[in-house]
C-alpha positions as YAML, in Angstrom:
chain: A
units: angstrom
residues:
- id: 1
  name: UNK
  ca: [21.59, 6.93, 3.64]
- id: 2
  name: UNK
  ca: [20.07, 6.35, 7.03]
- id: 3
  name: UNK
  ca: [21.39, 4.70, 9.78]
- id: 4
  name: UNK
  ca: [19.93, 1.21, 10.86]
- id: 5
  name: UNK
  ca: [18.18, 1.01, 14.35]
- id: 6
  name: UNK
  ca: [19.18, -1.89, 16.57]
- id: 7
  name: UNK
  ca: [17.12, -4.49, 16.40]
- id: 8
  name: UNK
  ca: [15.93, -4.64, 20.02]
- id: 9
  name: UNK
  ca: [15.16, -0.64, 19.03]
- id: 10
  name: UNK
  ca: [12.94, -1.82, 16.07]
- id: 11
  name: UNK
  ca: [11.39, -4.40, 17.90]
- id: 12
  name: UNK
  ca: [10.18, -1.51, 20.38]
- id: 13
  name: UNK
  ca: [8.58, 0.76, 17.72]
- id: 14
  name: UNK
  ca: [6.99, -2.18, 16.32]
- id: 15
  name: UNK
  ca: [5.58, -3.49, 19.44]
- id: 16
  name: UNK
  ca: [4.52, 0.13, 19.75]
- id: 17
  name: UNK
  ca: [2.73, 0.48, 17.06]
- id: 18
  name: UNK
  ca: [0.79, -3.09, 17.20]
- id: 19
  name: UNK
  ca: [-0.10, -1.57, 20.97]
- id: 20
  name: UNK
  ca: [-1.56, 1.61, 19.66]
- id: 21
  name: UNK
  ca: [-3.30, -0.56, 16.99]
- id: 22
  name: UNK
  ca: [-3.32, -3.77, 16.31]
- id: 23
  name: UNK
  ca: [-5.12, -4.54, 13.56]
- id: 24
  name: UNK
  ca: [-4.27, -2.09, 11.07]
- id: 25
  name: UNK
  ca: [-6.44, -1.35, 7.90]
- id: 26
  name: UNK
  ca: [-5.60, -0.74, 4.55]
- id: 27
  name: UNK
  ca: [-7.80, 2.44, 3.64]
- id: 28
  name: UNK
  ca: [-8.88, 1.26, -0.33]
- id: 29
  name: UNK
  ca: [-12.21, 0.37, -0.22]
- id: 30
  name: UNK
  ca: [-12.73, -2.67, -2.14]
- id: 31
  name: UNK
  ca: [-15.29, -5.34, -1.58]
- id: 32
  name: UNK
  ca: [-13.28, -8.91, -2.97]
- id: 33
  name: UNK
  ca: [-10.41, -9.88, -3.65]
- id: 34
  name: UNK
  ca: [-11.14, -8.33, -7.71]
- id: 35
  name: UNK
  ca: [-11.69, -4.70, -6.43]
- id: 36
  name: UNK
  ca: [-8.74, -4.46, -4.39]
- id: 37
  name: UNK
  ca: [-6.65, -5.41, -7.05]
- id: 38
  name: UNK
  ca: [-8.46, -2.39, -9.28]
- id: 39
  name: UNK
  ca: [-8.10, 0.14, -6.50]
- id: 40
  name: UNK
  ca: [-4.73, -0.23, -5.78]
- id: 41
  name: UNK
  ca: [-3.81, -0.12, -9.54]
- id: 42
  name: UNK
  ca: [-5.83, 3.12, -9.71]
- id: 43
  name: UNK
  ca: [-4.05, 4.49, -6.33]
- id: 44
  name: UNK
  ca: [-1.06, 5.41, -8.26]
- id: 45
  name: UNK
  ca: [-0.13, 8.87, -7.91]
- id: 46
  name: UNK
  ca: [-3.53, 9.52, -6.50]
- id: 47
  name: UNK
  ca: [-5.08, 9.45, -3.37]
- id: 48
  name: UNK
  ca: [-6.95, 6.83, -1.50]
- id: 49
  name: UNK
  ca: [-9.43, 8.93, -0.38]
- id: 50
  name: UNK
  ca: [-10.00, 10.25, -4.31]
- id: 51
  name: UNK
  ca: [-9.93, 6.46, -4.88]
- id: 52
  name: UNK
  ca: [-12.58, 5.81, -2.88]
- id: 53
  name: UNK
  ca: [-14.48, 7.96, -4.22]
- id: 54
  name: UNK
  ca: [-14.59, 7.27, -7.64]
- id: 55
  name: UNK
  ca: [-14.92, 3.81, -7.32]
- id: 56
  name: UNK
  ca: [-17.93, 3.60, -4.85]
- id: 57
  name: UNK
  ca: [-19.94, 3.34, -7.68]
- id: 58
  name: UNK
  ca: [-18.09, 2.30, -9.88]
- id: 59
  name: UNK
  ca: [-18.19, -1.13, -7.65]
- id: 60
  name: UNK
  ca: [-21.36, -1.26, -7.03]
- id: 61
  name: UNK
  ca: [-22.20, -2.32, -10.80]
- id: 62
  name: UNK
  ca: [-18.52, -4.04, -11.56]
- id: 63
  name: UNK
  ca: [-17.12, -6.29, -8.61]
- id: 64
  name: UNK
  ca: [-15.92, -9.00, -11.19]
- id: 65
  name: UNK
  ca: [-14.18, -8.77, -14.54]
- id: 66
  name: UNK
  ca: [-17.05, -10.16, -16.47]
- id: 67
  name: UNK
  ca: [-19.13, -6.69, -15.23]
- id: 68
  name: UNK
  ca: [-16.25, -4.59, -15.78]
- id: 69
  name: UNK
  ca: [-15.75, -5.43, -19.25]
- id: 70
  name: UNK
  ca: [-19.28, -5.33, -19.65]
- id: 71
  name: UNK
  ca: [-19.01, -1.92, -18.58]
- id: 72
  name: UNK
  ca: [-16.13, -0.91, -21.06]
- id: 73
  name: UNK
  ca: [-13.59, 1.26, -21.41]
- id: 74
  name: UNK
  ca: [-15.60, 4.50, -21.32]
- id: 75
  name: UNK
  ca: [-17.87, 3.44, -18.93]
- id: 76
  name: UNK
  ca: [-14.95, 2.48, -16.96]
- id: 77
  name: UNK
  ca: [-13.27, 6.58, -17.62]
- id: 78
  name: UNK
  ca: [-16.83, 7.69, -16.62]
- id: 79
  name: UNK
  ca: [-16.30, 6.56, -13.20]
- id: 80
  name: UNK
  ca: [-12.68, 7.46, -12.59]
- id: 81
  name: UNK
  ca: [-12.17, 10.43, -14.90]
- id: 82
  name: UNK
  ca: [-11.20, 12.54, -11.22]
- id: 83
  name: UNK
  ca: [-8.31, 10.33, -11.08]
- id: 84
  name: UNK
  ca: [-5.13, 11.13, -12.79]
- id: 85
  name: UNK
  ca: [-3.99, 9.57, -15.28]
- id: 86
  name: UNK
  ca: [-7.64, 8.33, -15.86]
- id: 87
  name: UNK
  ca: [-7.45, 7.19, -19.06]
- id: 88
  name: UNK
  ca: [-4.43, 5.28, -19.03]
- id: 89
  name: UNK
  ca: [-6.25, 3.50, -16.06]
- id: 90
  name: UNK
  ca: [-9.01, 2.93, -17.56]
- id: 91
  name: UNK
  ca: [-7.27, 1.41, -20.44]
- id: 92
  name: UNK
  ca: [-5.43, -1.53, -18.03]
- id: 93
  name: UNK
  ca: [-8.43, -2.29, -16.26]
- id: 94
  name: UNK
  ca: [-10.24, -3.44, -19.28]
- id: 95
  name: UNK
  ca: [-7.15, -5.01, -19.80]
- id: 96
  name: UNK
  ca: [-6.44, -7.15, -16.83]
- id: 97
  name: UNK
  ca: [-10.17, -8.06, -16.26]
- id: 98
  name: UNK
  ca: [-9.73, -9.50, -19.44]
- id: 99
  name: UNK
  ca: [-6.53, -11.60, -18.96]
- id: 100
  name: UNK
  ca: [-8.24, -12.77, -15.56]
- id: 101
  name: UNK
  ca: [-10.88, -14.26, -17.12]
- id: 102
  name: UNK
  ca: [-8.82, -15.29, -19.83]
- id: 103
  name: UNK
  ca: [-5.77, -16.82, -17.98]
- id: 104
  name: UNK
  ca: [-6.70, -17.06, -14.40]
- id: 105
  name: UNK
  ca: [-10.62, -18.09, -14.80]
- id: 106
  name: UNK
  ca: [-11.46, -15.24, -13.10]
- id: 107
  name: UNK
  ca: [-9.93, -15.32, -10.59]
- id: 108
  name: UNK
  ca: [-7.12, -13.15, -8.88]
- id: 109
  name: UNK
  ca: [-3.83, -15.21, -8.53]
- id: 110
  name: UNK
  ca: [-1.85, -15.50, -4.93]
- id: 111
  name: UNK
  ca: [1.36, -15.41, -6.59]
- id: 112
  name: UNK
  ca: [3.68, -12.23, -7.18]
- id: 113
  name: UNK
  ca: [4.46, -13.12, -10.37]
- id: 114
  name: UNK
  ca: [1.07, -13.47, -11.85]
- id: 115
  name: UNK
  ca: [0.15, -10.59, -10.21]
- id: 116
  name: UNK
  ca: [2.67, -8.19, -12.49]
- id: 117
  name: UNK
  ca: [2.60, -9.72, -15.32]
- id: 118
  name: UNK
  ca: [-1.68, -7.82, -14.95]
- id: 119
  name: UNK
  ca: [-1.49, -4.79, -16.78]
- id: 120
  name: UNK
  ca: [-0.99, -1.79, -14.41]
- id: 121
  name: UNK
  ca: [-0.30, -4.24, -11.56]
- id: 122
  name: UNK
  ca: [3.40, -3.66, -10.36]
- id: 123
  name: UNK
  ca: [5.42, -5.10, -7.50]
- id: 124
  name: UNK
  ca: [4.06, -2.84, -5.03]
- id: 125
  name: UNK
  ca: [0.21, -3.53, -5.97]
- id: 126
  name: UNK
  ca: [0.85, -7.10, -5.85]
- id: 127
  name: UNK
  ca: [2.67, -6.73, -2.44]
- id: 128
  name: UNK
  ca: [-0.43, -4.61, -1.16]
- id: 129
  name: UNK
  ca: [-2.98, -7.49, -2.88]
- id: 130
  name: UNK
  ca: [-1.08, -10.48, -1.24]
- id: 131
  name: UNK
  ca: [-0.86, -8.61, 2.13]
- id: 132
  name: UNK
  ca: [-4.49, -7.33, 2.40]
- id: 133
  name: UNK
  ca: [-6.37, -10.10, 0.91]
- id: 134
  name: UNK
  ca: [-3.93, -13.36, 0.76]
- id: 135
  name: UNK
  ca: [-2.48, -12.69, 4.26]
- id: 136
  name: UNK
  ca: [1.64, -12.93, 2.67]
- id: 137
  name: UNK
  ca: [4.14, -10.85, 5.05]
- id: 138
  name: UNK
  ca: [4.73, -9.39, 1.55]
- id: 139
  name: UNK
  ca: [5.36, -5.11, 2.04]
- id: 140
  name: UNK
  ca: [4.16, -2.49, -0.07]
- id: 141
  name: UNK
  ca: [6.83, 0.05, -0.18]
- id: 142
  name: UNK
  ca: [5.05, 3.86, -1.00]
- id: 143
  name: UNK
  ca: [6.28, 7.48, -0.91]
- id: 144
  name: UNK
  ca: [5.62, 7.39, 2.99]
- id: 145
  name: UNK
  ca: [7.44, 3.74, 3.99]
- id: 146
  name: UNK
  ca: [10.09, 5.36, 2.26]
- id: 147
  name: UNK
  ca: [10.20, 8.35, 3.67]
- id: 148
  name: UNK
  ca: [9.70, 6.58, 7.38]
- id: 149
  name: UNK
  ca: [12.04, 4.15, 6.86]
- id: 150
  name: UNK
  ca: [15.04, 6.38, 6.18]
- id: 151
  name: UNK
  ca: [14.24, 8.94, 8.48]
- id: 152
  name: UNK
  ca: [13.68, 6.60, 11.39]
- id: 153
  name: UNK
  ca: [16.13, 4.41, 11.01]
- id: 154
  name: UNK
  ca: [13.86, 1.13, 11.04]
- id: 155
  name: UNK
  ca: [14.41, 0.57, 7.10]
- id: 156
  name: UNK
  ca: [17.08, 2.83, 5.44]
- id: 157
  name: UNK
  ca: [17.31, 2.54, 1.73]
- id: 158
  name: UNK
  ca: [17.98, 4.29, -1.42]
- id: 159
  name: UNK
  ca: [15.41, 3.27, -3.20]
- id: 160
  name: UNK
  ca: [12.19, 0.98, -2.27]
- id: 161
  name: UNK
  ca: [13.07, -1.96, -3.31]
- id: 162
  name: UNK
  ca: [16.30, -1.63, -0.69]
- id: 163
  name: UNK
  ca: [13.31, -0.35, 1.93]
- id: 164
  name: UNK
  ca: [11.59, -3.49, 1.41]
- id: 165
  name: UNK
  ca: [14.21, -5.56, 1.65]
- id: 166
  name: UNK
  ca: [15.52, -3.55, 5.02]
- id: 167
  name: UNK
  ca: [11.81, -4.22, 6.21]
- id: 168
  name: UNK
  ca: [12.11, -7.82, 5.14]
- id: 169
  name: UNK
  ca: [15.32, -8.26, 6.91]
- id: 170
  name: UNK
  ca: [15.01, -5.98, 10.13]
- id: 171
  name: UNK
  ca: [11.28, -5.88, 11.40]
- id: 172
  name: UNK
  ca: [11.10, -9.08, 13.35]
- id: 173
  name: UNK
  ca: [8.84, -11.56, 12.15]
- id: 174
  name: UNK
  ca: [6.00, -11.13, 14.46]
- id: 175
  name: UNK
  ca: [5.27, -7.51, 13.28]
- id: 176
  name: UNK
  ca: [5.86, -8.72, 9.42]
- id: 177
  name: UNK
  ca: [1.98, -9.09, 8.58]
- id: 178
  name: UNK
  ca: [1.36, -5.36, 9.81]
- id: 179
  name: UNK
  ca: [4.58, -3.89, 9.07]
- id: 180
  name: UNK
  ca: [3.40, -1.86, 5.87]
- id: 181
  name: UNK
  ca: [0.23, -0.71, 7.36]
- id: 182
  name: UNK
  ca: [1.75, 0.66, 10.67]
- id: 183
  name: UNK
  ca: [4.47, 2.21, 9.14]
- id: 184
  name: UNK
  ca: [1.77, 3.57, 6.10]
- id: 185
  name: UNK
  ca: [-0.67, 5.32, 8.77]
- id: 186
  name: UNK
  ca: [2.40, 6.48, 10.17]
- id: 187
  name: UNK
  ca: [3.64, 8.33, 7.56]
- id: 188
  name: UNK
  ca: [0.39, 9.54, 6.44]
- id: 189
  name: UNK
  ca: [-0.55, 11.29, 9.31]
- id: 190
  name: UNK
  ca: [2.30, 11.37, 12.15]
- id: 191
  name: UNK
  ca: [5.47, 11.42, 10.07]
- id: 192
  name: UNK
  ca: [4.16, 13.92, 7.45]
- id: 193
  name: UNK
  ca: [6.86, 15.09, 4.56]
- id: 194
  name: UNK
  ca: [6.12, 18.74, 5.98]
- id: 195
  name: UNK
  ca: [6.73, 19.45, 9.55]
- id: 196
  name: UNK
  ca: [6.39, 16.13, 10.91]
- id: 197
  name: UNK
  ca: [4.49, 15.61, 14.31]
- id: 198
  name: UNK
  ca: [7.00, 14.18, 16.21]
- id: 199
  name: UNK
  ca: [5.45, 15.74, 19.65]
- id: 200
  name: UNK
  ca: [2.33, 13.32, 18.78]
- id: 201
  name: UNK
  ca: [5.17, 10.37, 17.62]
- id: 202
  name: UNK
  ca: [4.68, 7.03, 19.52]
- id: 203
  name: UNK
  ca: [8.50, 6.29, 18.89]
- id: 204
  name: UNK
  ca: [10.18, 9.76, 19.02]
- id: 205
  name: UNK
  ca: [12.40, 8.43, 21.53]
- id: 206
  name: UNK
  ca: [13.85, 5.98, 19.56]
- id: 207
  name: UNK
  ca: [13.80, 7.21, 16.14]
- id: 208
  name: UNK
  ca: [17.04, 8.65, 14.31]
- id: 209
  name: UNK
  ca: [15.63, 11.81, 12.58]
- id: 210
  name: UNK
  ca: [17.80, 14.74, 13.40]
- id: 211
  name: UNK
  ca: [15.70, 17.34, 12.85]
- id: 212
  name: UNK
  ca: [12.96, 16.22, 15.35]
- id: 213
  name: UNK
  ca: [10.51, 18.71, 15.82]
- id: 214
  name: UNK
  ca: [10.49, 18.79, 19.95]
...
């Protein structure tokens, strides 16, 4: 596993990063707190952009659970059917809309545990949904965290649940709210899984990678 960076080194990447930008985005479109929770559960092993895309429309005639069950199952693979795993999707968004109007009237809990217990709503959906729309420090551990995190040095794990609890435990608490998204954008398109840009790298300096490409 990865070394740990120093904290006073992690607190310069992350003050870095909020420089550079400091309001990071999540890239899902959604339009309430509802759609969010939809996109990200469709945003497994897919991505965002081919999210996006399927569900522009999609939205546009089912922001609620009422609509989307309205819509049904079908209508709902109609929409989505260019995302993997389509049908299984499709399948646990009827689903959930209809335990949120069942359970939650409506509404999409702030809690984690409510949150998973939504069909095809695991921890790291619920992490994204509580960070993007409830404003919780909570972090969303994906393929590139992980991948960040180890190489860098700012939160070495086996697994991602030991990434989020090295982010958790080792980005100071001023950068929690963001920490996901920098480190997200990073990996997406600095800190690739294929020849990395590290020329282009705001924290080359610092990170622990030892096959920096120089």
């Amino acid at each position: 596993m990865a070394k740990q960076l120093p904290y006073p080194i992690c607190y310069e990447a992350f003050a870095r990063f909020q420089a550079a930008e400091a309001e990071p985005k999540g890239e899902l479109h959604h339009t309430n707190a509802y759609t969010l929770v939809v996109a990200v559960a469709l945003s497994a092993q897919a991505t965002d952009a081919g999210v996006n895309k399927a569900t522009a429309k999609l939205f546009e005639i089912a922001d609620t659970p009422e609509k989307m069950l309205a819509l049904g199952e079908e209508g709902v693979i109609e929409h989505i059917k260019t995302i993997g795993l389509f049908r299984n999707k499709a399948k646990n968004v009827i689903k959930l809309s209809q335990m949120l109007v069942d359970d939650y009237g409506s509404q999409v809990p702030s809690s984690r545990a409510a949150l998973v217990s939504l069909p095809g709503v695991g921890r790291k959906t619920a992490n994204v949904v509580l960070n993007m729309w409830w404003g919780h420090p909570a972090q969303a551990v994906d393929t590139h965290i992980f991948r960040v995190g180890n190489r860098s040095g700012l939160a070495p794990g086996k697994d991602v649940d030991a990434v989020e609890r090295a982010i958790e435990d080792n980005v100071p608490a001023e950068f929690q709210q963001h920490a996901h998204h920098w480190l997200i954008l990073h990996g997406r398109y600095t800190c690739v899984a294929r020849k990395p840009k590290c020329q282009a790298c705001l924290i080359r300096d610092l990170c622990l990678y030892e096959e920096k490409n120089l």
